């Protein structure tokens, strides 16, 4: 997969996995990583799917309706890419923290729904429930921040609550943070995620 890897101050500490939104690229979330932890290793990946020239992490049939077969395939592909990248760059595979926005948050959510060891934690900005009718693995102790909008037309509040419940019921330690905005990523949400990360990251080192 196309990507950027930046070594931080300690290869054995955690690595932030950056996953952009629809139409984005591996450059988009670099400023967020700087905000959350300027010392972390960074692996920023570009989605392998093109929708009319817009990069995505999996196909969709229409806005908000996912191609589930492709989502499963791409989730496995990304998980395998993480294994390969960890070997190539020698970062700690067990300490990968996803930072995703929108479509990128959705594939990060799908990694959590499929594997109990793909991610050590996640910051999900405006995620949806990636798929249903799947039993989630045991996610005990995995910290997850969800940034949601009370007026998000792409992810309605009930869906953010449903995602919170599904992850919590599987053992994840979820912080659901609300802003009274739409689907956009706002400065107060980034600030809240940054504070949450500061409080939780020491458990991950
Ligand atoms: C998706 O397709 O993953 C969601 O609708 C969010 C987005 O537009 O990227």
Short mmCIF file of C-alpha atoms in Angstrom, two decimals, residues 1-192:
data_model
loop_
_atom_site.label_atom_id
_atom_site.label_comp_id
_atom_site.label_asym_id
_atom_site.label_seq_id
_atom_site.Cartn_x
_atom_site.Cartn_y
_atom_site.Cartn_z
CA UNK A 1 0.00 0.00 0.00
CA UNK A 2 1.20 3.56 -0.66
CA UNK A 3 2.34 5.04 2.62
CA UNK A 4 4.66 7.29 4.56
CA UNK A 5 6.67 5.99 7.50
CA UNK A 6 8.36 8.39 9.90
CA UNK A 7 10.45 7.00 12.69
CA UNK A 8 9.80 8.66 16.06
CA UNK A 9 12.08 8.89 19.06
CA UNK A 10 11.57 5.24 20.08
CA UNK A 11 10.80 2.47 17.58
CA UNK A 12 9.61 0.23 20.39
CA UNK A 13 7.05 2.77 21.60
CA UNK A 14 3.74 3.08 19.78
CA UNK A 15 3.11 3.88 16.13
CA UNK A 16 0.25 6.10 14.97
CA UNK A 17 -1.51 4.58 11.97
CA UNK A 18 -3.07 7.46 10.01
CA UNK A 19 -6.12 6.70 7.86
CA UNK A 20 -7.58 9.55 5.77
CA UNK A 21 -11.17 10.27 4.73
CA UNK A 22 -12.70 9.77 1.26
CA UNK A 23 -10.74 11.70 -1.37
CA UNK A 24 -7.80 12.23 0.94
CA UNK A 25 -4.24 11.00 0.92
CA UNK A 26 -1.49 9.87 3.25
CA UNK A 27 -0.51 13.52 3.75
CA UNK A 28 -3.83 14.67 5.24
CA UNK A 29 -3.56 13.55 8.85
CA UNK A 30 0.14 14.26 9.39
CA UNK A 31 -0.70 17.50 11.29
CA UNK A 32 -3.01 15.49 13.59
CA UNK A 33 -0.19 13.09 14.46
CA UNK A 34 1.96 16.10 15.27
CA UNK A 35 -0.81 17.30 17.58
CA UNK A 36 -1.36 13.93 19.31
CA UNK A 37 2.29 13.00 19.72
CA UNK A 38 5.14 14.64 17.87
CA UNK A 39 7.53 11.91 19.10
CA UNK A 40 5.55 8.88 17.89
CA UNK A 41 6.39 6.67 14.92
CA UNK A 42 3.97 7.41 12.10
CA UNK A 43 2.63 5.07 9.45
CA UNK A 44 0.27 6.98 7.17
CA UNK A 45 -1.46 4.86 4.54
CA UNK A 46 -3.32 5.72 1.34
CA UNK A 47 -6.54 3.79 0.66
CA UNK A 48 -6.20 1.25 -2.15
CA UNK A 49 -9.62 1.88 -3.68
CA UNK A 50 -10.36 4.69 -6.15
CA UNK A 51 -13.91 6.02 -6.44
CA UNK A 52 -13.89 8.32 -9.47
CA UNK A 53 -10.34 9.27 -8.59
CA UNK A 54 -11.02 9.67 -4.85
CA UNK A 55 -8.93 7.45 -2.57
CA UNK A 56 -10.89 5.26 -0.16
CA UNK A 57 -10.11 2.26 2.05
CA UNK A 58 -12.97 0.10 0.70
CA UNK A 59 -15.72 0.26 -1.90
CA UNK A 60 -19.23 1.52 -1.24
CA UNK A 61 -22.42 0.96 -3.20
CA UNK A 62 -23.67 4.46 -2.37
CA UNK A 63 -23.18 7.09 0.33
CA UNK A 64 -23.30 5.23 3.65
CA UNK A 65 -23.93 1.78 2.07
CA UNK A 66 -20.81 -0.32 2.10
CA UNK A 67 -19.68 -3.16 -0.14
CA UNK A 68 -19.26 -5.60 2.74
CA UNK A 69 -17.27 -8.20 0.78
CA UNK A 70 -14.79 -5.53 -0.25
CA UNK A 71 -14.70 -4.10 3.28
CA UNK A 72 -13.75 -7.54 4.65
CA UNK A 73 -11.13 -8.05 1.96
CA UNK A 74 -9.60 -4.59 2.49
CA UNK A 75 -9.62 -5.00 6.27
CA UNK A 76 -7.57 -8.18 5.94
CA UNK A 77 -5.31 -6.50 3.38
CA UNK A 78 -4.63 -3.59 5.74
CA UNK A 79 -3.99 -5.91 8.69
CA UNK A 80 -1.47 -7.88 6.61
CA UNK A 81 0.11 -4.65 5.45
CA UNK A 82 0.63 -3.69 9.12
CA UNK A 83 2.41 -7.01 9.71
CA UNK A 84 4.68 -6.45 6.72
CA UNK A 85 5.38 -2.80 7.54
CA UNK A 86 6.27 -3.70 11.16
CA UNK A 87 8.88 -6.14 9.84
CA UNK A 88 10.18 -3.73 7.24
CA UNK A 89 10.54 -0.72 9.57
CA UNK A 90 11.06 -2.66 12.80
CA UNK A 91 8.32 -0.93 14.78
CA UNK A 92 6.38 -2.77 17.48
CA UNK A 93 3.39 -4.45 15.80
CA UNK A 94 1.61 -4.78 19.16
CA UNK A 95 1.59 -1.01 19.70
CA UNK A 96 -0.26 0.37 16.70
CA UNK A 97 -2.80 3.11 17.46
CA UNK A 98 -5.14 4.02 14.62
CA UNK A 99 -6.05 7.65 14.00
CA UNK A 100 -8.79 7.72 11.36
CA UNK A 101 -11.27 10.20 9.97
CA UNK A 102 -14.55 9.21 8.31
CA UNK A 103 -13.79 6.47 5.76
CA UNK A 104 -10.42 5.93 7.51
CA UNK A 105 -12.16 5.69 10.89
CA UNK A 106 -14.53 3.14 9.36
CA UNK A 107 -11.76 0.79 8.27
CA UNK A 108 -10.08 1.25 11.66
CA UNK A 109 -13.40 0.25 13.25
CA UNK A 110 -13.51 -2.76 10.94
CA UNK A 111 -10.00 -3.80 12.12
CA UNK A 112 -11.36 -3.74 15.70
CA UNK A 113 -14.46 -5.69 14.66
CA UNK A 114 -12.36 -8.45 13.04
CA UNK A 115 -9.19 -8.82 15.13
CA UNK A 116 -8.36 -8.51 18.81
CA UNK A 117 -4.69 -7.80 18.09
CA UNK A 118 -4.69 -5.53 15.04
CA UNK A 119 -4.76 -2.31 17.09
CA UNK A 120 -3.66 -1.41 20.61
CA UNK A 121 -5.97 1.60 20.60
CA UNK A 122 -7.82 3.94 18.26
CA UNK A 123 -8.88 7.53 17.80
CA UNK A 124 -11.91 7.43 15.52
CA UNK A 125 -13.13 10.76 14.16
CA UNK A 126 -16.73 10.42 12.87
CA UNK A 127 -16.84 6.65 12.42
CA UNK A 128 -19.93 4.64 11.44
CA UNK A 129 -20.77 1.07 12.42
CA UNK A 130 -18.60 -0.56 9.72
CA UNK A 131 -20.65 -3.75 9.46
CA UNK A 132 -23.27 -5.66 11.39
CA UNK A 133 -24.00 -9.36 11.87
CA UNK A 134 -20.51 -10.15 13.03
CA UNK A 135 -19.43 -11.16 16.54
CA UNK A 136 -16.72 -8.92 17.76
CA UNK A 137 -13.51 -10.33 19.27
CA UNK A 138 -12.57 -9.74 22.90
CA UNK A 139 -11.32 -6.15 22.93
CA UNK A 140 -10.61 -6.03 26.67
CA UNK A 141 -8.56 -3.08 27.72
CA UNK A 142 -8.30 -1.49 24.26
CA UNK A 143 -8.81 2.27 24.61
CA UNK A 144 -10.93 3.89 21.90
CA UNK A 145 -11.88 7.55 21.44
CA UNK A 146 -14.92 8.24 19.27
CA UNK A 147 -15.46 11.80 18.06
CA UNK A 148 -19.09 12.27 16.99
CA UNK A 149 -21.34 15.11 15.85
CA UNK A 150 -24.90 15.63 17.07
CA UNK A 151 -25.73 17.00 13.60
CA UNK A 152 -23.64 14.62 11.53
CA UNK A 153 -25.69 13.81 8.40
CA UNK A 154 -23.37 10.95 7.38
CA UNK A 155 -23.25 9.31 10.80
CA UNK A 156 -26.42 10.01 12.80
CA UNK A 157 -26.05 10.16 16.61
CA UNK A 158 -27.82 6.79 17.09
CA UNK A 159 -25.12 5.14 15.01
CA UNK A 160 -22.32 6.69 17.09
CA UNK A 161 -24.09 5.39 20.22
CA UNK A 162 -24.51 1.95 18.64
CA UNK A 163 -20.80 1.80 17.80
CA UNK A 164 -19.96 2.86 21.35
CA UNK A 165 -22.19 0.08 22.74
CA UNK A 166 -20.83 -2.63 20.42
CA UNK A 167 -17.22 -1.81 21.27
CA UNK A 168 -17.93 -1.39 25.00
CA UNK A 169 -19.80 -4.72 25.14
CA UNK A 170 -16.69 -6.36 23.68
CA UNK A 171 -14.49 -4.97 26.42
CA UNK A 172 -13.05 -1.86 24.79
CA UNK A 173 -12.67 1.22 26.98
CA UNK A 174 -14.54 3.76 24.94
CA UNK A 175 -14.76 7.49 25.35
CA UNK A 176 -17.59 8.89 23.23
CA UNK A 177 -17.09 12.60 22.71
CA UNK A 178 -19.81 14.81 21.21
CA UNK A 179 -19.57 18.11 19.40
CA UNK A 180 -22.69 19.93 18.22
CA UNK A 181 -21.47 20.05 14.65
CA UNK A 182 -21.75 17.88 11.55
CA UNK A 183 -19.30 15.47 9.92
CA UNK A 184 -16.37 17.88 9.93
CA UNK A 185 -13.39 17.52 12.23
CA UNK A 186 -13.34 20.58 14.48
CA UNK A 187 -10.59 22.08 16.64
CA UNK A 188 -12.44 21.33 19.93
CA UNK A 189 -12.77 17.65 18.91
CA UNK A 190 -9.05 17.45 18.13
CA UNK A 191 -8.35 19.09 21.49
CA UNK A 192 -10.54 16.54 23.30
#
